[in-house]
Coordinates of C-alpha atoms and ligand atoms in Angstrom, one line a residue:
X1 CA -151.8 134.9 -40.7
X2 CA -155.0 135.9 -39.2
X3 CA -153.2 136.0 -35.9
X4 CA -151.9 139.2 -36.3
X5 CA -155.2 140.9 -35.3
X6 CA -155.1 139.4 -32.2
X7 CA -154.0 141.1 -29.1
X8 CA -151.1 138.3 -27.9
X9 CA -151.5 140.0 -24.4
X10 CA -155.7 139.4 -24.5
X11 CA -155.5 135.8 -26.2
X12 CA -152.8 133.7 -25.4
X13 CA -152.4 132.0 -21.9
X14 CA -149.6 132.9 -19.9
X15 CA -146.2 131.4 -20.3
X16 CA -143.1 132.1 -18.8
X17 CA -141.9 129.2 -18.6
X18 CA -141.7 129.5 -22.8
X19 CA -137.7 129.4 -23.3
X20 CA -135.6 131.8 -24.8
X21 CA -135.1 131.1 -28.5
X22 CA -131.5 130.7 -29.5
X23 CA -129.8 133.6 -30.7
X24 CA -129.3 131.9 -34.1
X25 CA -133.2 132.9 -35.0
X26 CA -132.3 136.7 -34.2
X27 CA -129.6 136.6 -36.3
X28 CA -131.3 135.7 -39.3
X29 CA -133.5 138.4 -39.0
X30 CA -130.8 140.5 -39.1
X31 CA -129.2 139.3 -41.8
X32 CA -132.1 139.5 -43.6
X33 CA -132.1 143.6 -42.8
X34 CA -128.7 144.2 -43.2
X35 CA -128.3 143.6 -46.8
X36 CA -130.4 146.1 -48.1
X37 CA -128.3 148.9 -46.7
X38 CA -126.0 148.4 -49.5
X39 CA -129.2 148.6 -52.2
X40 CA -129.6 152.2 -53.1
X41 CA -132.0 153.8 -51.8
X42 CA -135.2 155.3 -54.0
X43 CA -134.6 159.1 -53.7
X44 CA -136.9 160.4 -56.2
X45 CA -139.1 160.3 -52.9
X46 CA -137.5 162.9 -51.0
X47 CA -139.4 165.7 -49.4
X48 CA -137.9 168.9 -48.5
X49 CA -134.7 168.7 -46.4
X50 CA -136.3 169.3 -42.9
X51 CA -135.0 171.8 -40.7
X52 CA -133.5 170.6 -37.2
X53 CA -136.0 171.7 -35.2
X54 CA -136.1 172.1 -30.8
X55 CA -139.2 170.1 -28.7
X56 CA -140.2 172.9 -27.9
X57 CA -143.6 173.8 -27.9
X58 CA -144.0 176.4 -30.9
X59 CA -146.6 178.4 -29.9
X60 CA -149.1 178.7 -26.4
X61 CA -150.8 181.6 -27.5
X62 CA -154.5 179.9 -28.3
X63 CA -154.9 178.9 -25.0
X64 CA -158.5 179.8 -23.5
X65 CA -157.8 178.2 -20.2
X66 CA -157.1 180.3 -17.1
X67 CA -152.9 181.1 -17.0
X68 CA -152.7 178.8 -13.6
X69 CA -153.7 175.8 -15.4
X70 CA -151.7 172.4 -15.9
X71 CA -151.9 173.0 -19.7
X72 CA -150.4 176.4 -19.8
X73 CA -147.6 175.4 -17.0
X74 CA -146.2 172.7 -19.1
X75 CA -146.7 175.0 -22.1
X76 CA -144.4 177.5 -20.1
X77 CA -142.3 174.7 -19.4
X78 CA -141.7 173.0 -22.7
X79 CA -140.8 176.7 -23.7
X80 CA -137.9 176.9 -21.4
X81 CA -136.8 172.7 -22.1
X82 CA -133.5 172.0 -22.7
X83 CA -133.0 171.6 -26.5
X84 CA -131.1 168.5 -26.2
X85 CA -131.4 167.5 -29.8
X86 CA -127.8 169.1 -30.7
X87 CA -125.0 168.9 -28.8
X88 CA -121.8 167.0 -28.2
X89 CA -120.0 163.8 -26.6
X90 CA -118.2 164.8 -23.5
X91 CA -116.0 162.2 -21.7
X92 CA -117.8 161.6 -18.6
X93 CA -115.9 159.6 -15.5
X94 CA -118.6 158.3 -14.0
X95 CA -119.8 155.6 -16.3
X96 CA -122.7 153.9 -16.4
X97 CA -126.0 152.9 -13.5
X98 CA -125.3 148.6 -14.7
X99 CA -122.8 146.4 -16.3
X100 CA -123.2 143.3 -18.7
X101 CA -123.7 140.9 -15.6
X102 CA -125.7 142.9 -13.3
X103 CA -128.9 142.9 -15.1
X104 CA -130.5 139.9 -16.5
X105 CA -132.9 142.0 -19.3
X106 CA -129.8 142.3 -21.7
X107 CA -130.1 140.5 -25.4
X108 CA -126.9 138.5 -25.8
X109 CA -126.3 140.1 -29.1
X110 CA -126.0 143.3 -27.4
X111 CA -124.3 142.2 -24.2
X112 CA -121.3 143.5 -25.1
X113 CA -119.1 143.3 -21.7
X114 CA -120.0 139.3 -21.6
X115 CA -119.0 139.1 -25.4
X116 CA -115.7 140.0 -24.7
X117 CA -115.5 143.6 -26.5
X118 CA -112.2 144.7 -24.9
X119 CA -112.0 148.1 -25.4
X120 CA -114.5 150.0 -22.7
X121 CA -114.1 153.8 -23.5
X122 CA -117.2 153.7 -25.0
X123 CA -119.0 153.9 -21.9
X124 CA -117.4 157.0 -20.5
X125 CA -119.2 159.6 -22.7
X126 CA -121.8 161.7 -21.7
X127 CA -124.3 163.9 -24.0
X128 CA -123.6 167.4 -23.4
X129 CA -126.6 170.1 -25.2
X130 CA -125.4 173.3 -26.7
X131 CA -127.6 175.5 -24.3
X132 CA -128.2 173.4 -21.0
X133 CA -127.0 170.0 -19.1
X134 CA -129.1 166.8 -19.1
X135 CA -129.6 165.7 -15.9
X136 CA -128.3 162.2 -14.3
X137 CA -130.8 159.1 -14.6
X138 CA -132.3 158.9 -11.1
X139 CA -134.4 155.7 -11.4
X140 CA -136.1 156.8 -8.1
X141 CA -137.5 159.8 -9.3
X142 CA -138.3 158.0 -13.0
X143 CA -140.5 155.3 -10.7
X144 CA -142.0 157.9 -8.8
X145 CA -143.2 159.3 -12.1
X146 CA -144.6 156.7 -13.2
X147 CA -146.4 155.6 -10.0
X148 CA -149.1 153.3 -10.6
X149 CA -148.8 153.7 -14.9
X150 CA -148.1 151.6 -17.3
X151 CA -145.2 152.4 -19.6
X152 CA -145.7 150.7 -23.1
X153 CA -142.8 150.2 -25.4
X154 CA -144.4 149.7 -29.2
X155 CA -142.2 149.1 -32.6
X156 CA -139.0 147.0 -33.5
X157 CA -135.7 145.9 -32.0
X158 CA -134.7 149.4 -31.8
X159 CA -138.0 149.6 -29.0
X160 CA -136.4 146.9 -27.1
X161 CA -132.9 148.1 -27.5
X162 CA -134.0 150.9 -25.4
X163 CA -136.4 149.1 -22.9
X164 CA -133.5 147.0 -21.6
X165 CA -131.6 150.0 -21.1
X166 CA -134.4 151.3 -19.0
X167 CA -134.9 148.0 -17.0
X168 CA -131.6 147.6 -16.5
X169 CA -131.0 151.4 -15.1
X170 CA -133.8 151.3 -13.0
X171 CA -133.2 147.7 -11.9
X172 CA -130.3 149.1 -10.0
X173 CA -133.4 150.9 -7.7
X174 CA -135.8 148.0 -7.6
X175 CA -135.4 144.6 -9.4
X176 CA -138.9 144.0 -11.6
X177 CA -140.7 140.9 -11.7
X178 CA -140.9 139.3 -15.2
X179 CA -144.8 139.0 -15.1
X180 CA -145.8 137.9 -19.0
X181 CA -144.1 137.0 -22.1
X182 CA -145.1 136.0 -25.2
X183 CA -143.9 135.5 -29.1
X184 CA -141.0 134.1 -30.4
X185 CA -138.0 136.1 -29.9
X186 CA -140.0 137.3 -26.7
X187 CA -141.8 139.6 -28.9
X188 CA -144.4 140.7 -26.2
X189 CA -143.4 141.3 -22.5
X190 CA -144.5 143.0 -19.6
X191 CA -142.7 143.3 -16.1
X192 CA -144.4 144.8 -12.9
X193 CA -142.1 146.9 -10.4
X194 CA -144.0 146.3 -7.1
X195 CA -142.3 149.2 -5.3
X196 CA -143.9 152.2 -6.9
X197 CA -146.4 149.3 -8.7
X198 CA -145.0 150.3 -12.3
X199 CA -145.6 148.1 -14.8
X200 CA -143.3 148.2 -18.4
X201 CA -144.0 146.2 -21.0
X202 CA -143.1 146.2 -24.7
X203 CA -145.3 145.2 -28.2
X204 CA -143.6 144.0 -31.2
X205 CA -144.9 145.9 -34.2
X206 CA -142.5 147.2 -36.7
X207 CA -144.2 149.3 -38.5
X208 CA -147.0 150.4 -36.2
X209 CA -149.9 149.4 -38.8
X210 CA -151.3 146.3 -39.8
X211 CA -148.5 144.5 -41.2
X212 CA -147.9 140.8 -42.2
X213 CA -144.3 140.1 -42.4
X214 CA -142.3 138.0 -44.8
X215 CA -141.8 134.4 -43.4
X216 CA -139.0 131.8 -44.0
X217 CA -142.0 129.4 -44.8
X218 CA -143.8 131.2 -46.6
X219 CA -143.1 131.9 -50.6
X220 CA -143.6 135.6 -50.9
X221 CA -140.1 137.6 -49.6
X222 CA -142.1 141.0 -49.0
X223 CA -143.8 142.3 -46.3
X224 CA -147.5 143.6 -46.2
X225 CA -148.1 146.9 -44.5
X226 CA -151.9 148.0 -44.5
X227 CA -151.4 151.7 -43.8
X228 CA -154.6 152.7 -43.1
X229 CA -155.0 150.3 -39.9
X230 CA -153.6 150.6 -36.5
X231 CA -151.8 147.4 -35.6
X232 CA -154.2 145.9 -32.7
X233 CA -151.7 143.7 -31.5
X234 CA -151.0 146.7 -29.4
X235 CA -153.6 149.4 -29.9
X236 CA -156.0 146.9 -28.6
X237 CA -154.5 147.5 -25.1
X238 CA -154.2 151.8 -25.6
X239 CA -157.1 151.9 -22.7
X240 CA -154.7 150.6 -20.3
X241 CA -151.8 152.2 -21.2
X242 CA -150.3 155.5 -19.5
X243 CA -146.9 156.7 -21.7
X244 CA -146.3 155.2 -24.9
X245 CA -142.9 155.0 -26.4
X246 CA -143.1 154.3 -30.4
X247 CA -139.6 153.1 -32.4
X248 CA -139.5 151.9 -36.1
X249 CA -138.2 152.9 -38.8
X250 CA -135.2 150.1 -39.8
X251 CA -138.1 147.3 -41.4
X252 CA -139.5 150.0 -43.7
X253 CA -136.7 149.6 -45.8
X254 CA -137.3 145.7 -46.2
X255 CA -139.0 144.8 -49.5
X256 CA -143.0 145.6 -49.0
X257 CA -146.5 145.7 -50.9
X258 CA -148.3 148.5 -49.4
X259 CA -152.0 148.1 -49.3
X260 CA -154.5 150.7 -48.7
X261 CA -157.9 149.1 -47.2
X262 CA -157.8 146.3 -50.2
X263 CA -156.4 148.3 -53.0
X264 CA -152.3 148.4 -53.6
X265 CA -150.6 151.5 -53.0
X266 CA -147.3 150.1 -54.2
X267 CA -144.5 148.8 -53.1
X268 CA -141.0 149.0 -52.0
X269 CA -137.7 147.3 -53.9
X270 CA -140.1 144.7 -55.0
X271 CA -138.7 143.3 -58.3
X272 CA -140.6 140.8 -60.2
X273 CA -143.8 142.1 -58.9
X274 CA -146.2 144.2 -61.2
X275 CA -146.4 147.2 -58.6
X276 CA -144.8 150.9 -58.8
X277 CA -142.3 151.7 -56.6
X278 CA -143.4 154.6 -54.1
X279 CA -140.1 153.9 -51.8
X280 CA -141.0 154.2 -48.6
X281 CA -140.5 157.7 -47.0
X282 CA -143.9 158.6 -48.1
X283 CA -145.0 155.1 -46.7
X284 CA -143.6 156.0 -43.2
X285 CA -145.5 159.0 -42.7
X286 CA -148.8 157.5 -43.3
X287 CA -147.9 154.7 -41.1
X288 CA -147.1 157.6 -38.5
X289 CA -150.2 159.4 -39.4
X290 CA -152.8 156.3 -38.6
X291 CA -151.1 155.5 -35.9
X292 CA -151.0 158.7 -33.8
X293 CA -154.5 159.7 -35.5
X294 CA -155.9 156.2 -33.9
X295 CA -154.2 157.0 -30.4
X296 CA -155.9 160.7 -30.4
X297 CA -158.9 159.3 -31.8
X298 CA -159.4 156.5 -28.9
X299 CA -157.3 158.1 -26.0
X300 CA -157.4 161.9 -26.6
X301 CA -160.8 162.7 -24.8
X302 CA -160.2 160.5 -21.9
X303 CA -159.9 161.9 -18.3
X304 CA -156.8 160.0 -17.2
X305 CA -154.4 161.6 -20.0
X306 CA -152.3 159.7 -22.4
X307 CA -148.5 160.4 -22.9
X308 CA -146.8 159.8 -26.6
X309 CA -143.4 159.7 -27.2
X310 CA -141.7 158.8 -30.4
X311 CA -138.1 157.7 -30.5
X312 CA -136.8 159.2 -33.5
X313 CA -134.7 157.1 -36.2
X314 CA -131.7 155.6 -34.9
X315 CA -128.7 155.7 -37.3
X316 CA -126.6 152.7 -38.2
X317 CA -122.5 152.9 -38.3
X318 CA -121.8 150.4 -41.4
X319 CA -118.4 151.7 -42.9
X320 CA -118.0 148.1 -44.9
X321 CA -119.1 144.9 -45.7
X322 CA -121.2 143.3 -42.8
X323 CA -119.2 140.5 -42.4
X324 CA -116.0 141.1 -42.9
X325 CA -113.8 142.2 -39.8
X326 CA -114.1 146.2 -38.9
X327 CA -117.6 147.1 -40.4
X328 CA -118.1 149.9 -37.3
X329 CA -114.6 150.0 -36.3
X330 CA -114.3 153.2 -34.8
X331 CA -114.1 153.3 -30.6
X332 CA -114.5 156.9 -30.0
X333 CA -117.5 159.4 -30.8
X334 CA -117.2 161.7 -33.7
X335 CA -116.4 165.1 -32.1
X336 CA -118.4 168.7 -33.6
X337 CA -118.5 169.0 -37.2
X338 CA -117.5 165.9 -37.9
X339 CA -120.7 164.9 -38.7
X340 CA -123.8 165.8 -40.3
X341 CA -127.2 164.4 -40.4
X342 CA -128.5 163.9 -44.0
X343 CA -129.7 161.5 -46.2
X344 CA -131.9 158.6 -44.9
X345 CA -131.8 159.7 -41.2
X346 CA -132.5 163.1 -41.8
X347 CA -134.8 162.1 -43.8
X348 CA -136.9 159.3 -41.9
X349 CA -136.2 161.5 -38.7
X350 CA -138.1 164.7 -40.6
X351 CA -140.8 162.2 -41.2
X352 CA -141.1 161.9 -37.7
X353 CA -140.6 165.3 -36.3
X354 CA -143.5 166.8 -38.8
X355 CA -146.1 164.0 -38.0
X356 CA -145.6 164.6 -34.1
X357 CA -145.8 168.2 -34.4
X358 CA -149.3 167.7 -36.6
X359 CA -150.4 165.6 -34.3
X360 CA -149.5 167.9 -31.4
X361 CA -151.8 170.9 -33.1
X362 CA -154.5 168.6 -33.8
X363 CA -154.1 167.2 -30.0
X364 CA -154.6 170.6 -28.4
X365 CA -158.3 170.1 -29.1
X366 CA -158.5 167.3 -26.6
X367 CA -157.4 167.8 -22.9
X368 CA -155.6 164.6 -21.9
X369 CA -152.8 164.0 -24.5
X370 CA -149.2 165.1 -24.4
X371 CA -147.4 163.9 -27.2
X372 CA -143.3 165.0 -27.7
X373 CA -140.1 163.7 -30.3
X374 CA -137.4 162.1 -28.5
X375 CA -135.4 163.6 -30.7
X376 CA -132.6 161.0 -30.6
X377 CA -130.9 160.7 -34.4
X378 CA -128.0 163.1 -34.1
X379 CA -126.7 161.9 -31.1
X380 CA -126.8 158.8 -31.9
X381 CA -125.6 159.3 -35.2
X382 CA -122.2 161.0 -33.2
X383 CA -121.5 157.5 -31.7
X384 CA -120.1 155.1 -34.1
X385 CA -118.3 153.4 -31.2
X386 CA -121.5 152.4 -29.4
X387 CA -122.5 149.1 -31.7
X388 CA -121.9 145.5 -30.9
X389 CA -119.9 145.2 -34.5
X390 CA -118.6 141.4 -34.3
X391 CA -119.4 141.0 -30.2
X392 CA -123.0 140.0 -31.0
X393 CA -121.8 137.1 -30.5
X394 CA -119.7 135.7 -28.1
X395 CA -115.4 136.1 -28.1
X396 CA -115.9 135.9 -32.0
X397 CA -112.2 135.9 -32.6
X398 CA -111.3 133.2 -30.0
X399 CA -109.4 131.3 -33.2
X400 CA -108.2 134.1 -34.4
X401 CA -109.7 136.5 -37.2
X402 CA -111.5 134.2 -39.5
X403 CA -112.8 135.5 -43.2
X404 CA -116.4 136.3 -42.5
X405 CA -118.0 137.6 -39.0
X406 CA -120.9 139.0 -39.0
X407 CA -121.2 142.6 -37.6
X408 CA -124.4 144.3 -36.0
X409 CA -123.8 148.2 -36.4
X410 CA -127.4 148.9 -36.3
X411 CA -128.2 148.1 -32.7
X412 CA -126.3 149.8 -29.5
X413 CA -124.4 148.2 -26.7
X414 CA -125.7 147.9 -23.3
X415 CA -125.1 149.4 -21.0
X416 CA -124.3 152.1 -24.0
X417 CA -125.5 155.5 -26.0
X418 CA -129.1 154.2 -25.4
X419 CA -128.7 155.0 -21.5
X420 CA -128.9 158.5 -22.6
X421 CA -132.4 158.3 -24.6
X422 CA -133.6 157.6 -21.4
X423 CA -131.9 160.2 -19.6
X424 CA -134.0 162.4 -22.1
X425 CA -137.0 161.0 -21.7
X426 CA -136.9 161.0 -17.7
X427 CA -136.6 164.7 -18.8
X428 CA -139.8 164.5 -21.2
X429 CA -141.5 163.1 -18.1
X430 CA -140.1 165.9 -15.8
X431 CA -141.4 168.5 -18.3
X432 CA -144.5 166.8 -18.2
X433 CA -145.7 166.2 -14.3
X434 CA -145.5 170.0 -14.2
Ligands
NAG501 C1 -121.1 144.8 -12.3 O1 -121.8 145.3 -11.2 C2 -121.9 144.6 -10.1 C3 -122.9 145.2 -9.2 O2 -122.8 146.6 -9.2 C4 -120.5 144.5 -9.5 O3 -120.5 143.7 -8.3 C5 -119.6 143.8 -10.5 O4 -118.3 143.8 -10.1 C6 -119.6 144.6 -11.8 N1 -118.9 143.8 -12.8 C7 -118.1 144.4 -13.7 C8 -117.5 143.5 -14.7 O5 -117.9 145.6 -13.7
NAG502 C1 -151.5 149.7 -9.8 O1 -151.5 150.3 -11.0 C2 -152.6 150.0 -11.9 C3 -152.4 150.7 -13.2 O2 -151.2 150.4 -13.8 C4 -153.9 150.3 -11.2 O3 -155.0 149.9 -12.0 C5 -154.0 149.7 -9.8 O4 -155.1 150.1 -9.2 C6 -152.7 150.0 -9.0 N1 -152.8 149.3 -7.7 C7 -152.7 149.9 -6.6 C8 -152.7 149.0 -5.4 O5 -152.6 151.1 -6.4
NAG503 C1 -149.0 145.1 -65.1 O1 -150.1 145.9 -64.7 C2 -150.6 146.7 -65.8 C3 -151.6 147.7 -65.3 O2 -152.4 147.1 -64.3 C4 -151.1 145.8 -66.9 O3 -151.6 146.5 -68.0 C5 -150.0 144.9 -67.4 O4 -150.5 143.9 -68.3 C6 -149.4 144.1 -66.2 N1 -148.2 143.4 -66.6 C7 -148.0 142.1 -66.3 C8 -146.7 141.5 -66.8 O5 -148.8 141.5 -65.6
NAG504 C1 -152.7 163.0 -41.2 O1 -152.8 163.4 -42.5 C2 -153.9 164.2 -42.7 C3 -154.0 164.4 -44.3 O2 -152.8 164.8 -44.8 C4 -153.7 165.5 -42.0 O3 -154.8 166.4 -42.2 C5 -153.6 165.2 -40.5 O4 -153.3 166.4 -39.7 C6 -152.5 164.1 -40.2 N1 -152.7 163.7 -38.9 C7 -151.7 163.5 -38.0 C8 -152.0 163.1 -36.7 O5 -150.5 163.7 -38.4

């Protein structure tokens, strides 16, 4: 497995003309993750319940720099952003930028129009914050942004969930070129927007760090995370990127050996194997903690700037078994009060929140780095009726209601809730150009 040191971008000659792997391979790998939602969960780990906390910058008082500067506008500015991290559905008649056959980046399995789903209230919701309104999704101004950068999507299938919702809304501006893929599953892509020259690309790496994961060849069923190393499949291209988005969380709760250097940490639901179970909230963290401390250590002192946002944990919707029929049934959002945030994605969201705000103290020493949450979990967590369910695959009850189907209620629909992460983080951006 020595390949996973290498940079797939660097090494590997180009190859679009590499086909699509049949949906039946992506399928397996979620099978293989759904399960273990129904394992309990270790909670002798839990830390503190973390308090819901705003993006807002907590304090500007250390600056030294002259009140005109850049720093001290955007740390004006991040005082008065929107907290958008609470707040509630609102039906919305507009609807969204794309459909299910208007752009071409959409996974089947979350094509949910072409699949057949019937019912389209889903998509007439819009995210409405307690204290201010999120602006509308211009994909003009979002290019114009990001003139001349390079946008880097880094983590799991939640990472490309929300990367196709991006291509597909600013698609509907200016159709991108496909320019590089790579990887089975097309685990490594990169597409190039010649009108504002944008490029967007997203790196597969689930957990961020070093990690070898479980094969169906292979004998051993567990992962291997080595938490004190920066996955270089991406990091080896940090220098040439200009905003990264980072999104895991879901494969930390696969079974895992976590190493430290050469020595074993522990592991995670590993039966059969002579290690002590840590769980894996702990486990997260550090993987959050190398990996921003690697991006401020390489990128923080450069001239150009670096911009880091982290997609916090996305909730699933699992109400029953995975494969019988009605696992995420519900076709509405949950209104105020119906639900809370706790257990698992409070927990894994906290993670997440406190390792971006350390890193944001420990950033201030360096001049080009802007790191913020995308604080994401609640609102997601309010839309039950935004999963695929049984239209991951196509018209699955064509004969009828059969015994088993298999349900995704883990990823989102598109076009879906996931429009509105990026609604947000157009916002970040906003906030951030100041
Ligand atoms: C999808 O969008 C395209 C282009 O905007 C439009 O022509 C088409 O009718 C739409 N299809 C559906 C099913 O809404
Ligand atoms: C396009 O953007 C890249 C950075 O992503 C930059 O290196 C290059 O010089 C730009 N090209 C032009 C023509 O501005
Ligand atoms: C498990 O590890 C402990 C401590 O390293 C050792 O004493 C013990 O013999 C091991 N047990 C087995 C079954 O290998
Ligand atoms: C990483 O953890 C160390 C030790 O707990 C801490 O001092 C440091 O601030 C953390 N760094 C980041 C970027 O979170």
């Amino acid at each position: 497995m020595g390949s996973t040191t290498t940079n797939p971008f660097k090494h590997q000659p180009h190859s679009l003309t590499k086909k699509l792997l049949p949906w039946t391979l992506y399928a397996l790998l979620l099978i293989s993750l759904l399960p273990l939602y129904f394992f309990t969960i270790p909670t002798f780990q839990l830390h503190q319940h973390t308090p819901i906390i705003t993006t807002t910058t907590t304090s500007s008082s250390s600056s030294s720099s002259s009140p005109t500067s850049k720093e001290e506008k955007r740390a004006i500015n991040a005082q008065m952003a929107c907290d958008y991290s609470n707040g509630k559905w609102v039906p919305d008649k507009v609807g969204p930028l794309y459909n299910g056959t208007s752009c071409g980046t959409i996974k089947d399995g979350q094509n949910c129009m072409s699949h057949g789903r019937p019912d389209l209230g889903y998509l007439y919701w819009k995210w409405k914050p307690n204290q201010c309104k999120l602006p509308r999704f211009f994909p003009e101004t979002f290019l114009q942004i990001l003139r001349n950068k390079h946008l880097a999507f880094v983590g799991d299938s939640m990472a490309r969930n929300q990367l196709e919702s991006l291509l597909c809304m600013l698609s509907s501006a200016s159709p991108p070129k496909l320019v590089y893929t790579n990887g089975d599953d097309i685990k490594f892509r990169r597409w190039h927007f010649h009108s504002h020259n944008v490029t967007v690309s997203i790196y597969w790496s689930p957990f961020l760090v070093k990690g070898i994961e479980k094969t169906e060849s292979e004998s051993v069923n567990y992962n291997r995370l080595y938490l004190d190393s920066v996955d270089e499949r991406w990091a080896s291209d940090m220098d040439r990127m200009d905003i990264i988005v980072l999104s895991v969380g879901h494969w930390f709760l696969h079974p895992a050996v976590y190493y430290n250097g050469e020595s074993v940490l522990g592991c995670h639901y590993c039966t059969g194997l002579n290690y002590t179970e840590v769980g894996f909230y702990d486990v997260f963290r550090k993987a959050f903690n190398t990996t921003l401390n690697a991006i401020i250590e390489r990128r923080g002192s450069s001239s150009n700037g670096i911009g880091v946002i982290v997609t916090t944990f996305s909730p699933h919707h699992f109400e029953g078994e995975w494969d019988k029929f009605g696992a995420c049934p519900k076709t509405q959002p949950y209104m105020e009060g119906e639900k809370e945030l706790e257990g698992m994605d409070a927990e894994m969201r906290g993670v997440e929140v406190v390792e971006v705000r350390a890193a944001k103290e420990k950033a201030k020493n360096f001049g080009g780095l802007r790191l913020d949450v995308l604080d994401v979990t609640k609102l997601s967590l309010m839309r039950p009726d935004g999963h695929p369910g049984p239209y991951m695959y196509a018209n699955p009850f064509a004969n009828g209601i059969g015994e088993r189907v298999q349900n995704d209620c883990v990823h989102w629909c598109l076009p879906g809730p996931v429009d509105t992460w990026n609604e947000i983080m157009l916002d970040v951006m906003k906030r951030w150009e100041v």
